[in-house]
Amino acid sequence: SGGELPPLDIQQEASLLIEAIGTTLPIKVELATASNLTRLLTAAPSEHLLTLHLSLHCGDSGQHLLLEDECGGAHPFSLEDLRNMLEATGCSDKLGLVFLHACCSDLAGEIFVMAGARHVICCRGAVFDATAKCFTRAFYHAFCAGRKSIAQAFEIAKCEIRTVPQVGL
């Protein structure tokens, strides 16, 4: 595909999540490296389900997650790599919600579902940043602060992006 990928504003995303979630859940923000993801999935406690929010780019029409290397550069992580990691870490009973904040993340979402994730939110095709932020804020606010089910929070977030004027669109 060639071009330079736009940088992700992780600080802004973390602030958005903290604002939407409030004090209902602890948030841990780390670089999306393969080793950090492996460590998180390996050590996830079994007494409660893990909510995994990944903000990243996908490459090759969703065939790769573009994780980061230790220097902040792109690290193409294939769907086969993801499948193998999920199998090796044995995390299938620990994944409650996986939120893939990335364009063309539906194929990766299917891998998480096949690995046993109870709920996966992902995107088919490209998504405007303003739309993604609006959806993310509305979803987590409804799910955490509003204590709605994942399905209810999803519907609320869809309604929000249909009805709220968004700067830049």
C-alpha positions as YAML, in Angstrom:
chain: A
units: angstrom
residues:
- id: 1
  name: SER
  ca: [0.00, 0.00, 0.00]
- id: 2
  name: GLY
  ca: [2.94, 2.32, 0.37]
- id: 3
  name: GLY
  ca: [2.06, 5.64, 2.08]
- id: 4
  name: GLU
  ca: [2.92, 6.96, 5.47]
- id: 5
  name: LEU
  ca: [0.42, 6.04, 8.16]
- id: 6
  name: PRO
  ca: [-1.05, 8.87, 10.21]
- id: 7
  name: PRO
  ca: [0.19, 8.79, 13.81]
- id: 8
  name: LEU
  ca: [-2.23, 7.66, 16.48]
- id: 9
  name: ASP
  ca: [-2.79, 10.08, 19.35]
- id: 10
  name: ILE
  ca: [-2.67, 7.57, 22.18]
- id: 11
  name: GLN
  ca: [-2.74, 10.25, 24.90]
- id: 12
  name: GLN
  ca: [-5.95, 11.68, 23.41]
- id: 13
  name: GLU
  ca: [-7.46, 8.19, 23.19]
- id: 14
  name: ALA
  ca: [-6.50, 7.40, 26.79]
- id: 15
  name: SER
  ca: [-8.08, 10.69, 27.91]
- id: 16
  name: LEU
  ca: [-11.22, 9.88, 25.93]
- id: 17
  name: LEU
  ca: [-11.45, 6.45, 27.61]
- id: 18
  name: ILE
  ca: [-10.86, 7.87, 31.09]
- id: 19
  name: GLU
  ca: [-13.53, 10.53, 30.49]
- id: 20
  name: ALA
  ca: [-16.06, 7.98, 29.19]
- id: 21
  name: ILE
  ca: [-15.35, 5.26, 31.76]
- id: 22
  name: GLY
  ca: [-14.90, 7.45, 34.81]
- id: 23
  name: THR
  ca: [-13.76, 5.55, 37.87]
- id: 24
  name: THR
  ca: [-15.70, 2.35, 37.12]
- id: 25
  name: LEU
  ca: [-12.74, 0.42, 35.68]
- id: 26
  name: PRO
  ca: [-8.98, 0.67, 36.02]
- id: 27
  name: ILE
  ca: [-7.22, 1.55, 32.76]
- id: 28
  name: LYS
  ca: [-3.72, 0.43, 31.83]
- id: 29
  name: VAL
  ca: [-2.21, 2.08, 28.74]
- id: 30
  name: GLU
  ca: [0.75, 0.44, 27.00]
- id: 31
  name: LEU
  ca: [2.31, 0.42, 23.56]
- id: 32
  name: ALA
  ca: [0.67, -2.15, 21.30]
- id: 33
  name: THR
  ca: [3.75, -4.33, 20.88]
- id: 34
  name: ALA
  ca: [3.60, -8.08, 20.33]
- id: 35
  name: SER
  ca: [5.46, -8.71, 23.59]
- id: 36
  name: ASN
  ca: [3.14, -6.42, 25.62]
- id: 37
  name: LEU
  ca: [0.08, -8.11, 24.13]
- id: 38
  name: THR
  ca: [1.49, -11.58, 24.82]
- id: 39
  name: ARG
  ca: [2.36, -10.62, 28.40]
- id: 40
  name: LEU
  ca: [-1.11, -9.14, 29.00]
- id: 41
  name: LEU
  ca: [-2.93, -12.18, 27.62]
- id: 42
  name: THR
  ca: [-0.67, -14.62, 29.46]
- id: 43
  name: ALA
  ca: [-1.07, -12.92, 32.85]
- id: 44
  name: ALA
  ca: [-4.76, -11.98, 32.60]
- id: 45
  name: PRO
  ca: [-6.43, -13.05, 35.83]
- id: 46
  name: SER
  ca: [-9.08, -15.71, 35.48]
- id: 47
  name: GLU
  ca: [-11.35, -14.29, 38.22]
- id: 48
  name: HIS
  ca: [-12.71, -11.57, 35.92]
- id: 49
  name: LEU
  ca: [-13.01, -11.07, 32.18]
- id: 50
  name: LEU
  ca: [-10.52, -8.89, 30.32]
- id: 51
  name: THR
  ca: [-11.60, -5.86, 28.31]
- id: 52
  name: LEU
  ca: [-8.96, -5.32, 25.63]
- id: 53
  name: HIS
  ca: [-9.05, -2.02, 23.74]
- id: 54
  name: LEU
  ca: [-6.55, -1.90, 20.88]
- id: 55
  name: SER
  ca: [-6.04, 1.35, 19.01]
- id: 56
  name: LEU
  ca: [-3.95, 0.66, 15.92]
- id: 57
  name: HIS
  ca: [-3.80, 0.54, 12.15]
- id: 58
  name: CYS
  ca: [-4.41, -2.52, 10.00]
- id: 59
  name: GLY
  ca: [-2.45, -3.16, 6.83]
- id: 60
  name: ASP
  ca: [-2.98, -5.09, 3.62]
- id: 61
  name: SER
  ca: [-6.79, -4.74, 3.78]
- id: 62
  name: GLY
  ca: [-6.90, -6.15, 7.30]
- id: 63
  name: GLN
  ca: [-4.48, -9.05, 6.76]
- id: 64
  name: HIS
  ca: [-2.06, -7.54, 9.31]
- id: 65
  name: LEU
  ca: [-2.42, -5.65, 12.54]
- id: 66
  name: LEU
  ca: [0.20, -2.94, 12.59]
- id: 67
  name: LEU
  ca: [1.59, -3.22, 16.09]
- id: 68
  name: GLU
  ca: [4.56, -1.18, 17.24]
- id: 69
  name: ASP
  ca: [8.15, -2.22, 17.63]
- id: 70
  name: GLU
  ca: [10.13, -1.07, 20.67]
- id: 71
  name: CYS
  ca: [11.12, 2.14, 18.83]
- id: 72
  name: GLY
  ca: [7.56, 3.14, 17.86]
- id: 73
  name: GLY
  ca: [7.82, 1.90, 14.28]
- id: 74
  name: ALA
  ca: [5.23, -0.27, 12.55]
- id: 75
  name: HIS
  ca: [5.44, -4.02, 13.13]
- id: 76
  name: PRO
  ca: [3.19, -6.01, 10.75]
- id: 77
  name: PHE
  ca: [1.55, -8.76, 12.81]
- id: 78
  name: SER
  ca: [-0.27, -11.27, 10.61]
- id: 79
  name: LEU
  ca: [-3.63, -12.83, 11.39]
- id: 80
  name: GLU
  ca: [-1.79, -16.15, 11.68]
- id: 81
  name: ASP
  ca: [0.55, -14.57, 14.27]
- id: 82
  name: LEU
  ca: [-2.53, -13.36, 16.16]
- id: 83
  name: ARG
  ca: [-4.22, -16.76, 15.96]
- id: 84
  name: ASN
  ca: [-1.05, -18.46, 17.24]
- id: 85
  name: MET
  ca: [-0.62, -15.94, 20.08]
- id: 86
  name: LEU
  ca: [-4.21, -16.36, 21.25]
- id: 87
  name: GLU
  ca: [-3.86, -20.15, 21.16]
- id: 88
  name: ALA
  ca: [-0.47, -20.18, 22.91]
- id: 89
  name: THR
  ca: [-1.58, -17.86, 25.73]
- id: 90
  name: GLY
  ca: [-4.71, -19.93, 26.41]
- id: 91
  name: CYS
  ca: [-6.73, -16.77, 26.98]
- id: 92
  name: SER
  ca: [-10.01, -17.95, 25.44]
- id: 93
  name: ASP
  ca: [-11.84, -17.98, 28.78]
- id: 94
  name: LYS
  ca: [-10.46, -14.55, 29.78]
- id: 95
  name: LEU
  ca: [-11.58, -12.34, 26.86]
- id: 96
  name: GLY
  ca: [-14.83, -10.61, 27.75]
- id: 97
  name: LEU
  ca: [-14.68, -7.68, 25.31]
- id: 98
  name: VAL
  ca: [-12.19, -6.92, 22.55]
- id: 99
  name: PHE
  ca: [-12.55, -3.44, 21.03]
- id: 100
  name: LEU
  ca: [-10.44, -3.06, 17.87]
- id: 101
  name: HIS
  ca: [-10.23, 0.66, 17.19]
- id: 102
  name: ALA
  ca: [-8.86, 0.31, 13.65]
- id: 103
  name: CYS
  ca: [-10.06, 0.49, 10.06]
- id: 104
  name: CYS
  ca: [-10.47, -2.89, 8.31]
- id: 105
  name: SER
  ca: [-10.25, -4.79, 11.60]
- id: 106
  name: ASP
  ca: [-13.10, -7.23, 10.91]
- id: 107
  name: LEU
  ca: [-10.78, -10.11, 9.94]
- id: 108
  name: ALA
  ca: [-8.83, -9.72, 13.19]
- id: 109
  name: GLY
  ca: [-12.16, -9.52, 15.00]
- id: 110
  name: GLU
  ca: [-13.09, -12.92, 13.58]
- id: 111
  name: ILE
  ca: [-9.82, -14.36, 14.93]
- id: 112
  name: PHE
  ca: [-10.67, -13.09, 18.42]
- id: 113
  name: VAL
  ca: [-14.18, -14.58, 18.15]
- id: 114
  name: MET
  ca: [-12.75, -17.94, 17.03]
- id: 115
  name: ALA
  ca: [-10.36, -17.79, 20.01]
- id: 116
  name: GLY
  ca: [-13.31, -17.50, 22.37]
- id: 117
  name: ALA
  ca: [-13.78, -13.76, 22.95]
- id: 118
  name: ARG
  ca: [-17.34, -13.26, 24.14]
- id: 119
  name: HIS
  ca: [-17.76, -9.86, 22.43]
- id: 120
  name: VAL
  ca: [-15.74, -8.14, 19.71]
- id: 121
  name: ILE
  ca: [-16.21, -4.65, 18.30]
- id: 122
  name: CYS
  ca: [-14.37, -4.02, 15.04]
- id: 123
  name: CYS
  ca: [-14.69, -2.09, 11.78]
- id: 124
  name: ARG
  ca: [-15.36, -3.24, 8.25]
- id: 125
  name: GLY
  ca: [-13.65, -0.78, 5.91]
- id: 126
  name: ALA
  ca: [-12.38, 2.71, 6.62]
- id: 127
  name: VAL
  ca: [-13.74, 4.94, 9.38]
- id: 128
  name: PHE
  ca: [-13.33, 8.69, 9.94]
- id: 129
  name: ASP
  ca: [-11.41, 9.53, 13.13]
- id: 130
  name: ALA
  ca: [-14.20, 11.83, 14.35]
- id: 131
  name: THR
  ca: [-16.74, 9.03, 13.93]
- id: 132
  name: ALA
  ca: [-14.54, 6.51, 15.70]
- id: 133
  name: LYS
  ca: [-13.98, 8.85, 18.64]
- id: 134
  name: CYS
  ca: [-17.69, 9.63, 18.92]
- id: 135
  name: PHE
  ca: [-18.58, 5.92, 18.85]
- id: 136
  name: THR
  ca: [-15.87, 4.99, 21.35]
- id: 137
  name: ARG
  ca: [-16.86, 7.70, 23.85]
- id: 138
  name: ALA
  ca: [-20.58, 6.87, 23.62]
- id: 139
  name: PHE
  ca: [-19.99, 3.11, 23.84]
- id: 140
  name: TYR
  ca: [-17.77, 3.17, 26.91]
- id: 141
  name: HIS
  ca: [-19.88, 5.80, 28.67]
- id: 142
  name: ALA
  ca: [-23.01, 3.68, 28.20]
- id: 143
  name: PHE
  ca: [-21.22, 0.42, 29.07]
- id: 144
  name: CYS
  ca: [-19.30, 1.64, 32.12]
- id: 145
  name: ALA
  ca: [-20.86, 4.78, 33.55]
- id: 146
  name: GLY
  ca: [-24.38, 3.88, 32.38]
- id: 147
  name: ARG
  ca: [-23.96, 0.19, 33.28]
- id: 148
  name: LYS
  ca: [-25.66, -0.91, 30.06]
- id: 149
  name: SER
  ca: [-25.05, -4.30, 28.46]
- id: 150
  name: ILE
  ca: [-22.52, -4.49, 25.64]
- id: 151
  name: ALA
  ca: [-25.39, -4.86, 23.14]
- id: 152
  name: GLN
  ca: [-27.22, -1.82, 24.57]
- id: 153
  name: ALA
  ca: [-24.01, 0.25, 24.65]
- id: 154
  name: PHE
  ca: [-23.33, -0.71, 21.03]
- id: 155
  name: GLU
  ca: [-26.81, 0.44, 19.94]
- id: 156
  name: ILE
  ca: [-26.47, 3.68, 21.92]
- id: 157
  name: ALA
  ca: [-23.10, 4.38, 20.25]
- id: 158
  name: LYS
  ca: [-24.57, 3.70, 16.78]
- id: 159
  name: CYS
  ca: [-27.41, 6.10, 17.54]
- id: 160
  name: GLU
  ca: [-24.90, 8.70, 18.72]
- id: 161
  name: ILE
  ca: [-22.91, 8.66, 15.45]
- id: 162
  name: ARG
  ca: [-26.13, 8.91, 13.43]
- id: 163
  name: THR
  ca: [-27.59, 11.83, 15.36]
- id: 164
  name: VAL
  ca: [-24.76, 13.97, 16.77]
- id: 165
  name: PRO
  ca: [-23.14, 16.59, 14.50]
- id: 166
  name: GLN
  ca: [-19.44, 15.84, 14.21]
- id: 167
  name: VAL
  ca: [-16.70, 18.33, 13.47]
- id: 168
  name: GLY
  ca: [-14.80, 17.40, 10.34]
- id: 169
  name: LEU
  ca: [-17.59, 15.43, 8.65]
...
